[in-house]
Amino acid sequence: MKPAPLIFERASSVEQAIGLVSECKGYAKFLAGGQTLGPMINLRLAQPDLVVDISRLPELHGVVDKGSHISVGGGTLHADFEDAVVPDPANGLLCKVASGIAYRAIRNRGTIGGSLAHADSAAEWPSVMMALAARVVIHGAAGSRTIEMSEFIQGPMTTVLADEEIIVAVEIPRASAAMRWGFDKRSRKVGELAHALVVVVRDNQKCSVVMGATGGAPLQLRHTAGVLADAKGWREGIERELRSAYETDIDAAQLHLDEYDRHVHGLAVIRAGKEAVA
Amino acid sequence: MNEIGMTLNGRKVQDRVEGRCTLADFVREQQGLTGTHLGCEHGVCGACTVLMDGKPVRSCITFAAAADGSEVRTIEGFDDDKVMAVIRRAFSEEHGLQCGFCTPGMLITIRDVIERGVATDQKAIRVALAGNICRCTGYLGIVRSVQRAVALLEEGSQQS
Ligand SMILES: Cc1cc2nc3c(=O)[nH]c(=O)nc-3n(C[C@H](O)[C@H](O)[C@H](O)COP(=O)(O)OP(=O)(O)OC[C@H]3O[C@@H](n4cnc5c(N)ncnc54)[C@H](O)[C@@H]3O)c2cc1C
Ligand code: FES
Ligand code: FES
């Protein structure tokens, strides 16, 4: 289908972009790569009156090494992570994850800021950034603020962002050299959004396990993480322990999964867990 | 309306577009370059793939106004491209196409896959082409075409 009529404006600064959206009387949207908004506009699921192109704003590009973390611009492309144009503070996890997002032509336009703002639970960045305890740096009409990933996403495709707020950067903690990760994405076809998605990050006896594709916000699996934190190698019996901890986490979260989904997510937990431990 | 300018297949163009106009509709309807095909119009099928600033992008979900100031290359813009000539020959020899609907997007994607050096084996080729749907060939001929093109290019570089 073709988009409904809209006004297209390219912003020349973050401040101007915020102003354009704030002052718009109708429905206004920021446009980054357009790899999510574009399909929605073409299908007329979204019919904004005004689209403000922020894809070339210099403030949204570049990487700053801050020692304990790196700060990547909100406009950083998936392909930049894939090609390691952006240094990977997570021992290769970002590069691995990015290479499995959609297809190359989409990774050449899609951005981390757009992915986090859209907050689809089946997308990679929300879960991965949560597992890495990243922070989101936001600018809006009322000033700027920095929010922990664990508080940024509130529900299915719902974040703390106000309409006129822009993700200018994502602060990703630098992992220790000993950090081990595991990542498993299940989908029927290469490049599709995930049917099941699990990421494990183990650093210094601390472990974080996040499950995506829940239909809601990404879910921290705390019992599962407890089993993996203590694990010394992939010993016998650990798979059973993991499975039972995972079941406890799912029940505690009152996540309603049918038998098949429960099984597929469980499989992703085991595979990601094994990768992070073995 | 937006006033836009871009380099399209090496030629400077200047035009006015509606805000909602996609890059695909711009090249097809306003520039008469109908080699860029539109299948799904939501990023899934890959038929509309063009190069923007040297990289493959979906022209169906890129606004024409967002391509203002860029360099855009459609399938019509590869006549004197040596790598593309080899891929075209391989497609012809290995039956890489039947109806030809997916072919423009396929060729542009494959050229990028070869240039980035990721067409290492059959599996890698299939993964790299997962975003380009072909309803005719069953992909066997396409995968063989890529392998043949890689071999021909290697032969060529050894001879020169
Ligand atoms: C065929 C297909 C397959 C895909 N498969 C996957 C997949 O497997 N995994 C995956 O994770 N994604 C997938 N995607 C989505 C893709 O990764 C998008 O690039 C990404 O979700 C959105 O990024 P964008 O820059 O294109 O954002 P846009 O589409 O431009 O914007 C998306 C939303 O975020 C807002 N926004 C954008 N940037 C900012 C910002 N800096 N600050 C505040 N708000 C902002 C916009 O207003 C809009 O609401 C797929 C897309 C397609 C078309
Ligand atoms: S028409 Fe653009 S991807 Fe299908
Ligand atoms: S040759 Fe017909 S769709 Fe590919």
Coordinates of C-alpha atoms and ligand atoms in Angstrom, one line a residue, chain B residues 96-103 133-137 142, ligand 3:
Chain B
G96 CA 19.4 -17.7 -11.7
L97 CA 16.1 -16.3 -12.8
Q98 CA 12.8 -17.2 -14.4
C99 CA 10.2 -14.4 -14.4
G100 CA 12.8 -11.8 -13.4
F101 CA 10.7 -10.0 -10.8
C102 CA 13.1 -10.6 -7.9
T103 CA 16.2 -10.2 -10.1
I133 CA 12.2 -13.6 -2.0
C134 CA 12.0 -15.5 -5.3
R135 CA 8.8 -17.2 -6.1
C136 CA 10.0 -19.0 -9.3
T137 CA 13.4 -20.6 -9.1
I142 CA 20.4 -18.4 -7.6
Ligands
FES3 S1 12.6 -15.2 -10.9 FE1 10.5 -15.0 -10.6 S2 10.5 -14.2 -8.6 FE2 12.5 -14.8 -8.8

